[in-house]
């Protein structure tokens, strides 16, 4: 991969230009983050960082973390849980209607930002 593009981890200017956490002030719409804690592509630390930055700036967001998921939700109850949460998020911010949300009993959804709220 390094031969095709370059060592992006070592290129600070490149990362400042493209990494979303450096551009939080430009986010204008509410954001729903569904994160798998074991995702090798989109790291949880990156999701945590952008979520906390948005929360500090008062930008509306919802952050759901699934500790037993990776890139994409493989467990059916987590997938159904997130789809229901996404439906409610869209109704809340765009209007329309949704089915009543019922938390899946074996879903592992947790909400990291609730720990930081006082």
Coordinates of N, CA and C in Angstrom, one line a residue:
X1 N 0.8 -1.2 0.0 CA 0.0 0.0 0.0 C 0.9 1.3 0.0
X2 N 2.0 1.2 0.7 CA 2.8 2.4 0.7 C 3.4 2.8 -0.6
X3 N 3.6 1.8 -1.5 CA 4.1 2.1 -2.8 C 3.1 2.8 -3.7
X4 N 1.8 2.5 -3.4 CA 0.7 3.1 -4.3 C 0.5 4.6 -3.9
X5 N 0.5 4.9 -2.6 CA 0.2 6.3 -2.3 C 1.4 6.9 -1.6
X6 N 1.6 6.7 -0.3 CA 2.7 7.1 0.5 C 2.5 6.8 1.9
X7 N 3.4 7.1 2.8 CA 3.2 6.8 4.2 C 2.4 7.9 4.8
X8 N 1.1 7.7 4.8 CA 0.1 8.7 5.2 C 0.2 9.0 6.7
X9 N 0.6 8.0 7.5 CA 0.7 8.2 9.0 C 1.8 9.2 9.3
X10 N 2.9 9.3 8.5 CA 4.0 10.1 8.8 C 3.8 11.5 8.1
X11 N 2.8 11.7 7.3 CA 2.6 13.0 6.6 C 1.7 13.9 7.3
X12 N 2.2 14.7 8.2 CA 1.4 15.6 9.0 C 0.5 16.5 8.2
X13 N 1.1 17.2 7.2 CA 0.3 18.1 6.4 C -0.8 17.4 5.7
X14 N -0.6 16.2 5.2 CA -1.7 15.5 4.5 C -2.8 15.2 5.5
X15 N -2.4 14.7 6.7 CA -3.4 14.4 7.7 C -4.2 15.6 8.2
X16 N -3.5 16.8 8.4 CA -4.2 18.0 8.8 C -5.2 18.4 7.7
X17 N -4.9 18.1 6.5 CA -5.8 18.5 5.4 C -7.1 17.6 5.3
X18 N -6.9 16.3 5.6 CA -8.0 15.3 5.3 C -8.7 14.8 6.5
X19 N -8.1 14.8 7.7 CA -8.6 14.1 8.9 C -9.8 14.9 9.4
X20 N -11.0 14.3 9.5 CA -12.2 15.0 10.0 C -12.1 15.8 11.3
X21 N -11.3 15.2 12.2 CA -11.2 15.9 13.6 C -10.6 17.3 13.5
X22 N -9.9 17.6 12.4 CA -9.3 18.9 12.3 C -10.3 19.9 11.6
X23 N -11.4 19.4 11.2 CA -12.4 20.2 10.5 C -13.8 20.2 11.2
X24 N -13.9 19.9 12.5 CA -15.1 19.8 13.2 C -16.0 21.1 13.0
X25 N -15.3 22.2 13.0 CA -16.0 23.5 12.9 C -16.8 23.6 11.6
X26 N -16.5 22.8 10.6 CA -17.1 22.9 9.3 C -18.4 22.0 9.3
X27 N -18.6 21.1 10.3 CA -19.7 20.2 10.3 C -21.0 21.1 10.6
X28 N -21.9 21.0 9.7 CA -23.1 21.8 9.9 C -24.4 21.0 10.2
X29 N -24.3 19.7 9.9 CA -25.5 18.9 10.1 C -25.3 17.9 11.2
X30 N -26.4 17.4 11.9 CA -26.2 16.4 12.9 C -25.6 15.2 12.4
X31 N -24.8 14.5 13.2 CA -24.1 13.3 12.8 C -24.4 12.1 13.7
X32 N -24.7 11.0 13.0 CA -24.9 9.7 13.7 C -23.6 8.8 13.5
X33 N -23.0 8.4 14.6 CA -21.8 7.6 14.4 C -22.1 6.2 15.0
X34 N -22.0 5.2 14.2 CA -22.1 3.8 14.6 C -20.7 3.2 14.4
X35 N -20.1 2.8 15.6 CA -18.7 2.4 15.5 C -18.6 1.0 16.1
X36 N -17.8 0.1 15.4 CA -17.4 -1.2 15.9 C -16.1 -1.0 16.7
X37 N -16.0 -1.4 17.9 CA -14.8 -1.2 18.7 C -13.6 -2.0 18.1
X38 N -13.8 -3.0 17.3 CA -12.7 -3.8 16.8 C -12.5 -3.5 15.3
X39 N -12.9 -2.4 14.8 CA -12.8 -2.0 13.4 C -11.3 -1.7 13.1
X40 N -10.7 -2.5 12.2 CA -9.3 -2.2 11.8 C -9.1 -1.0 10.8
X41 N -10.2 -0.6 10.2 CA -10.1 0.5 9.2 C -10.4 1.8 9.8
X42 N -11.6 1.9 10.5 CA -12.0 3.2 11.2 C -11.8 2.9 12.7
X43 N -10.8 3.5 13.2 CA -10.4 3.2 14.6 C -11.4 3.9 15.6
X44 N -11.7 3.2 16.7 CA -12.5 3.7 17.7 C -12.0 5.0 18.3
X45 N -10.7 5.1 18.4 CA -10.1 6.3 19.0 C -10.4 7.5 18.1
X46 N -10.5 7.3 16.8 CA -10.8 8.4 15.9 C -12.3 8.8 16.0
X47 N -13.1 7.8 16.2 CA -14.6 8.1 16.4 C -14.8 8.8 17.7
X48 N -14.1 8.4 18.8 CA -14.2 9.0 20.1 C -13.7 10.5 20.0
X49 N -12.6 10.7 19.3 CA -12.1 12.1 19.2 C -13.0 13.0 18.5
X50 N -13.6 12.6 17.3 CA -14.5 13.5 16.6 C -15.8 13.7 17.4
X51 N -16.3 12.6 18.1 CA -17.5 12.7 18.8 C -17.3 13.7 20.0
X52 N -16.2 13.6 20.7 CA -16.0 14.5 21.8 C -15.8 15.9 21.4
X53 N -15.1 16.1 20.3 CA -14.9 17.5 19.7 C -16.2 18.1 19.4
X54 N -17.1 17.3 18.7 CA -18.4 17.8 18.4 C -19.2 18.1 19.6
X55 N -19.2 17.3 20.6 CA -19.9 17.5 21.8 C -19.5 18.8 22.5
X56 N -18.1 19.0 22.6 CA -17.6 20.2 23.2 C -18.0 21.5 22.5
X57 N -18.2 21.4 21.2 CA -18.6 22.5 20.4 C -20.1 22.7 20.3
X58 N -20.9 21.8 20.9 CA -22.3 21.8 20.9 C -23.0 21.4 19.5
X59 N -22.2 20.7 18.7 CA -22.8 20.2 17.4 C -23.6 18.9 17.7
X60 N -24.8 18.8 17.2 CA -25.6 17.7 17.5 C -25.0 16.4 16.9
X61 N -25.0 15.3 17.8 CA -24.5 14.0 17.3 C -25.1 13.0 18.2
X62 N -25.1 11.8 17.7 CA -25.4 10.6 18.5 C -24.3 9.6 18.2
X63 N -23.7 9.0 19.2 CA -22.6 8.1 19.0 C -22.9 6.7 19.7
X64 N -23.0 5.7 18.9 CA -23.3 4.3 19.4 C -22.1 3.5 19.1
X65 N -21.6 2.8 20.2 CA -20.4 1.9 20.0 C -20.8 0.5 20.3
X66 N -20.4 -0.4 19.4 CA -20.7 -1.8 19.6 C -19.3 -2.5 19.9
X67 N -19.1 -2.9 21.2 CA -17.8 -3.4 21.6 C -17.4 -4.7 20.9
X68 N -18.3 -5.5 20.4 CA -18.0 -6.8 19.8 C -18.1 -6.8 18.3
X69 N -18.1 -5.6 17.7 CA -18.2 -5.5 16.2 C -16.9 -5.0 15.6
X70 N -16.7 -5.2 14.3 CA -15.6 -4.7 13.6 C -16.1 -3.7 12.6
X71 N -15.6 -3.8 11.3 CA -16.0 -2.9 10.2 C -17.2 -3.5 9.6
X72 N -18.4 -2.9 9.9 CA -19.7 -3.4 9.6 C -20.2 -4.2 10.7
X73 N -21.5 -4.3 10.9 CA -22.1 -5.0 12.0 C -22.5 -6.4 11.6
X74 N -21.7 -7.4 12.1 CA -21.9 -8.8 11.7 C -23.0 -9.4 12.5
X75 N -23.1 -9.1 13.8 CA -24.1 -9.7 14.6 C -25.5 -9.1 14.3
X76 N -26.5 -10.0 13.9 CA -27.8 -9.5 13.5 C -28.5 -8.6 14.5
X77 N -28.4 -8.9 15.8 CA -29.1 -8.0 16.8 C -28.4 -6.6 16.9
X78 N -27.1 -6.5 16.6 CA -26.5 -5.2 16.6 C -26.9 -4.5 15.3
X79 N -27.0 -5.2 14.2 CA -27.4 -4.6 12.9 C -28.8 -4.1 13.0
X80 N -29.7 -4.9 13.6 CA -31.1 -4.4 13.7 C -31.2 -3.3 14.7
X81 N -30.4 -3.3 15.8 CA -30.4 -2.2 16.7 C -30.0 -0.9 16.1
X82 N -28.8 -1.0 15.4 CA -28.3 0.3 14.7 C -29.3 0.8 13.7
X83 N -29.9 -0.1 12.9 CA -30.9 0.3 11.9 C -32.0 1.1 12.5
X84 N -32.5 0.5 13.6 CA -33.6 1.2 14.4 C -33.2 2.6 14.9
X85 N -32.0 2.7 15.4 CA -31.4 3.9 15.9 C -31.3 4.9 14.7
X86 N -30.8 4.4 13.6 CA -30.6 5.3 12.4 C -32.0 5.8 12.0
X87 N -33.0 5.0 12.0 CA -34.3 5.4 11.6 C -34.8 6.5 12.5
X88 N -34.7 6.4 13.8 CA -35.1 7.4 14.7 C -34.3 8.7 14.5
X89 N -33.0 8.6 14.3 CA -32.1 9.7 14.0 C -32.6 10.5 12.8
X90 N -32.9 9.8 11.8 CA -33.4 10.5 10.6 C -34.8 11.2 10.8
X91 N -35.7 10.5 11.5 CA -36.9 11.1 11.8 C -36.8 12.4 12.6
X92 N -35.9 12.3 13.6 CA -35.6 13.4 14.5 C -35.1 14.6 13.8
X93 N -34.2 14.4 12.8 CA -33.5 15.5 12.1 C -34.1 15.9 10.8
X94 N -34.8 14.9 10.1 CA -35.4 15.2 8.8 C -36.9 15.2 8.8
X95 N -37.5 14.7 9.8 CA -39.0 14.6 9.9 C -39.4 13.2 9.3
X96 N -40.7 13.0 9.4 CA -41.3 11.7 8.9 C -41.7 10.9 10.1
X97 N -41.8 9.6 9.9 CA -42.2 8.7 10.9 C -41.4 7.5 11.0
X98 N -41.5 6.8 12.1 CA -40.7 5.6 12.3 C -41.5 4.6 13.2
X99 N -41.1 3.4 13.0 CA -41.7 2.4 13.9 C -41.2 2.6 15.3
X100 N -41.9 2.2 16.3 CA -41.5 2.3 17.7 C -40.2 1.5 17.9
X101 N -39.2 2.2 18.5 CA -37.9 1.5 18.7 C -38.0 0.6 19.9
X102 N -37.5 -0.6 19.8 CA -37.3 -1.5 20.9 C -35.9 -2.0 20.9
X103 N -35.2 -1.8 22.0 CA -33.8 -2.2 22.1 C -33.8 -3.7 22.0
X104 N -32.9 -4.2 21.2 CA -32.7 -5.7 21.0 C -32.1 -6.2 22.3
X105 N -32.6 -7.3 22.9 CA -32.1 -7.8 24.2 C -30.6 -8.2 24.2
X106 N -30.2 -8.7 23.0 CA -28.8 -9.1 23.0 C -27.9 -8.2 22.2
X107 N -28.4 -6.9 22.0 CA -27.5 -5.9 21.3 C -26.5 -5.5 22.4
X108 N -25.3 -5.1 21.9 CA -24.2 -4.7 22.8 C -24.0 -3.2 22.8
X109 N -25.0 -2.4 22.3 CA -24.8 -1.0 22.1 C -24.5 -0.3 23.4
X110 N -23.4 0.5 23.4 CA -23.1 1.4 24.5 C -23.0 2.8 24.0
X111 N -23.0 3.8 24.9 CA -23.0 5.2 24.5 C -21.9 6.0 25.2
X112 N -20.7 6.0 24.6 CA -19.5 6.6 25.3 C -19.7 8.1 25.7
X113 N -20.5 8.9 25.0 CA -20.7 10.3 25.4 C -21.5 10.4 26.6
X114 N -22.3 9.5 27.0 CA -23.1 9.6 28.2 C -22.3 9.6 29.4
X115 N -21.1 9.0 29.4 CA -20.2 9.0 30.5 C -19.6 10.4 30.7
X116 N -19.4 11.2 29.6 CA -18.8 12.5 29.8 C -19.7 13.6 30.1
X117 N -21.0 13.3 30.0 CA -22.0 14.4 30.3 C -22.3 14.5 31.8
X118 N -22.4 15.7 32.2 CA -22.7 15.9 33.7 C -24.1 16.3 33.9

